[in-house]
Every structure is written in C-alpha cells, then in structure tokens.
Coordinates of C-alpha atoms in Angstrom, one line a residue:
M9 CA 18.2 -6.8 10.2
S10 CA 18.6 -6.5 6.4
S11 CA 18.6 -3.3 4.3
S12 CA 15.1 -4.1 2.8
L13 CA 13.3 -4.9 5.8
E14 CA 14.7 -2.0 7.6
Q15 CA 13.1 0.2 4.6
M16 CA 9.9 -2.1 4.5
Y17 CA 9.4 -1.0 8.3
Q18 CA 10.4 2.6 7.5
Q19 CA 7.8 2.7 4.8
V20 CA 5.1 1.0 7.2
I21 CA 5.9 3.8 9.5
L22 CA 5.7 6.5 6.8
D23 CA 2.3 5.0 5.4
H24 CA 0.8 5.1 9.0
A25 CA 2.1 8.7 9.6
K26 CA 0.6 10.3 6.8
S27 CA -2.8 8.2 7.0
P28 CA -3.3 7.7 10.6
H29 CA -5.9 5.4 11.5
G30 CA -8.4 6.7 14.4
R31 CA -7.4 9.9 14.2
G32 CA -10.4 12.5 14.6
F33 CA -12.9 12.1 18.0
V34 CA -15.8 10.3 17.0
E35 CA -19.0 10.6 19.3
L36 CA -19.1 8.2 22.2
A37 CA -22.5 6.5 22.0
E38 CA -24.8 6.8 24.9
G39 CA -24.7 4.4 28.0
H40 CA -21.3 2.5 26.9
L41 CA -18.5 2.5 28.7
H42 CA -15.7 4.8 27.9
G43 CA -12.3 6.4 29.0
E44 CA -10.2 9.2 27.6
S45 CA -6.5 10.1 28.1
H46 CA -4.3 12.9 27.6
Q47 CA -0.6 12.3 27.5
I48 CA 2.6 14.8 26.6
N49 CA 6.2 13.8 25.8
P50 CA 7.6 17.1 27.2
T51 CA 10.8 16.2 26.3
C52 CA 9.6 16.8 22.4
G53 CA 6.1 17.9 22.2
D54 CA 4.1 15.2 21.3
E55 CA 0.7 14.9 22.8
V56 CA -2.4 12.7 22.5
T57 CA -5.8 13.0 23.6
M58 CA -7.6 9.6 22.8
R59 CA -10.9 8.0 23.4
V60 CA -11.4 4.5 23.9
E61 CA -15.2 2.9 23.8
F62 CA -15.9 -0.5 25.5
D63 CA -18.4 -3.1 24.9
T64 CA -19.4 -4.8 28.0
A65 CA -22.2 -7.1 26.6
D66 CA -19.9 -10.0 28.1
P67 CA -18.6 -8.5 31.5
K68 CA -16.2 -11.1 31.9
V69 CA -14.6 -10.1 28.2
P70 CA -14.9 -6.5 27.6
T71 CA -13.8 -5.7 24.4
I72 CA -12.5 -2.5 22.9
S73 CA -15.4 -1.3 20.2
R74 CA -13.6 2.2 19.2
V75 CA -10.7 4.0 19.6
S76 CA -10.2 7.5 18.3
W77 CA -7.7 10.3 19.3
E78 CA -6.5 13.8 18.4
G79 CA -2.7 14.8 18.7
Q80 CA 0.1 16.1 17.3
G81 CA 3.9 15.1 17.0
C82 CA 6.7 13.4 15.2
S83 CA 5.7 10.8 12.5
I84 CA 6.8 8.1 14.8
S85 CA 4.2 9.2 17.4
Q86 CA 1.4 9.2 14.8
A87 CA 2.5 6.3 13.4
S88 CA 2.4 4.6 16.4
L89 CA -1.0 5.7 17.3
S90 CA -2.3 4.6 14.2
V91 CA -0.9 0.6 14.8
L92 CA -2.0 0.6 18.0
T93 CA -5.7 1.7 16.8
D94 CA -5.5 -1.1 14.3
L95 CA -4.5 -3.6 16.6
V96 CA -6.6 -3.1 19.4
T97 CA -10.1 -1.9 18.0
G98 CA -12.2 -5.1 18.6
A99 CA -10.0 -6.9 20.7
P100 CA -10.7 -8.0 24.0
V101 CA -9.3 -5.9 27.0
A102 CA -6.9 -8.6 27.9
E103 CA -5.6 -8.8 24.8
S104 CA -4.9 -5.4 24.4
E105 CA -3.1 -5.0 27.6
H106 CA -1.0 -8.0 26.2
L107 CA -0.1 -6.1 23.5
G108 CA 0.9 -3.2 25.1
D109 CA 3.4 -5.4 27.1
L110 CA 4.6 -6.8 24.0
F111 CA 4.9 -3.8 22.5
R112 CA 7.2 -1.9 25.8
Q113 CA 8.9 -5.3 25.3
L114 CA 10.1 -4.5 21.7
M115 CA 10.6 -0.9 22.8
Q116 CA 13.0 -2.4 25.5
S117 CA 15.1 -4.4 23.0
R118 CA 17.4 -1.8 22.0
G119 CA 16.8 -2.6 18.1
K120 CA 16.6 -6.2 18.8
G121 CA 13.3 -7.4 18.4
L122 CA 11.7 -10.2 19.8
D123 CA 11.1 -13.8 19.1
E124 CA 8.9 -14.9 15.4
D125 CA 6.0 -15.6 17.4
R126 CA 5.8 -12.3 19.8
E127 CA 6.5 -10.2 16.5
D128 CA 3.7 -12.1 14.4
E129 CA 1.4 -10.8 17.5
L130 CA 2.6 -7.2 16.8
G131 CA 2.1 -7.5 13.5
D132 CA 3.2 -3.6 11.9
A133 CA 4.0 -2.7 15.3
T134 CA 7.1 -4.3 14.5
A135 CA 8.1 -1.9 12.2
F136 CA 9.1 0.3 15.3
T137 CA 12.0 -2.3 16.2
G138 CA 14.5 0.2 14.8
V139 CA 13.0 2.9 17.0
A140 CA 14.2 0.9 20.1
Q141 CA 17.9 1.7 19.2
F142 CA 17.3 5.9 20.1
P143 CA 16.0 6.0 23.6
A144 CA 14.7 9.5 22.8
R145 CA 12.3 8.2 20.3
I146 CA 10.9 5.2 22.4
K147 CA 9.1 7.7 24.3
C148 CA 7.2 8.7 21.5
A149 CA 6.4 5.7 19.9
L150 CA 5.3 4.9 23.6
L151 CA 3.0 7.7 24.0
G152 CA -0.2 6.1 22.5
W153 CA 0.3 3.1 24.6
A154 CA 0.3 5.2 27.7
A155 CA -2.9 6.9 26.7
L156 CA -4.5 3.2 26.1
R157 CA -3.5 1.9 29.3
D158 CA -4.8 4.8 31.1
T159 CA -8.0 4.8 29.4
L160 CA -8.1 0.9 30.9
A161 CA -7.3 1.9 34.5
T162 CA -9.3 5.0 34.4
S163 CA -12.2 3.7 32.8
G164 CA -13.4 1.0 35.0
V165 CA -13.3 -1.7 32.7
L166 CA -10.9 -3.5 34.7
A167 CA -13.1 -3.4 37.7
G168 CA -15.1 -6.3 36.5
P169 CA -15.1 -10.0 38.2
D170 CA -11.8 -11.1 37.2
A171 CA -10.0 -7.6 38.1
A172 CA -7.9 -9.0 40.6
S173 CA -6.0 -10.9 38.2
Q174 CA -5.5 -8.2 35.7
P175 CA -2.0 -7.0 36.0
P176 CA -1.4 -3.5 37.8
L177 CA -1.8 -0.5 35.9
D178 CA -0.4 2.1 38.7
Q179 CA 3.3 1.4 37.5
P180 CA 3.8 4.4 35.1
L181 CA 6.0 4.1 32.3
S182 CA 8.7 6.3 33.7
P183 CA 9.2 8.0 36.9
Q184 CA 7.4 10.8 36.2
S185 CA 3.3 11.2 36.6
P186 CA 1.7 8.7 34.7
Q187 CA -0.6 11.8 32.8
E188 CA 3.5 12.6 31.1
N189 CA 5.1 10.4 29.3
R190 CA 8.6 11.3 29.3

C-alpha cells in the first residue's frame, strides 16, 4: 500500500473518530421493529450499546432505518462504528449482512485488502485495511459489526418469509460468548 493511501486511510479513521456518525441514542419509534445489543472487548475495554430500528413496510425486504449507539473505546472502534452507521443506514438487512461479511473478510486479509469491487462496496470501511495487520486491533474494528449482527439476530428481523435462506447468525466472531467480542 502506498504511503499516500495509508495517510488518506488514517485521515478517514481520525475524521470518523473525532466526529462519529450515529453516536447518541435516538428514541425508537413506537410500533417499529428494533434491536439493541451491548458488546464488550475485554482485552482493551472498548464497549458499545447499539440500537437499530428497522423498516418492515415490505416484509420481504426489511431495511435498517436508523442506527444509534453509545460507546467508549479507541479511535479504531469509534471510527468503525461511525463508518458502519453510514454504510448500513437505509440499506436492506440482507445487504447489511453482506457488508458485514465483506468487512470481516477485510479484517482477515492481514492488511492485503480485497479485490477492487469488494472494496468499492465497503467505501470508507476500506480505510481499516491496515488495521488487519494487527490482531489486537481487529477486535476493536469488529466490535460494532458484532453489535449489528446481534441486533439482526435478536430483533426477529430475519424471521421473515425468507429466514431459512439467511446466513446463520449463531456463529460468534470468537470462541467466547456472542456478547463478548474478544
């Protein structure tokens, strides 16, 4: 990766960490399907509570209408939550799951990144390519994605007519309990 590209990626992470999108809980609309998840990374102390509201007007294609969160942690975890918020707000649930899978693939790339098409889908999330070189930091970047995945699983949004075709959500990101992203 070129030095100028690394600097640009670092700037994206710093900008999102300084002015995180989605931070601060919003009141959930009465009668709307929603989920909430609290995740902790006990190795570094990062934690987040995420609230996600879903639009189920079309039950075959539920979408994420709002994401809000409160948390504390390093710049990487806070920036990742901010980027996640931008990527999935307004997106169909299935697309959000796909983006989560791509982000997990990026974190498993050991800093090599993904092909151009998959990185284009991730947008600003490709800024975390360098993070994938540092195993202890990968967990920070994945914290918000674990919270999102948990809200999808526990809200019932995946229990619609096509629930059987959805990818399984019962596989934690690590051998620990799904509530702890270690």
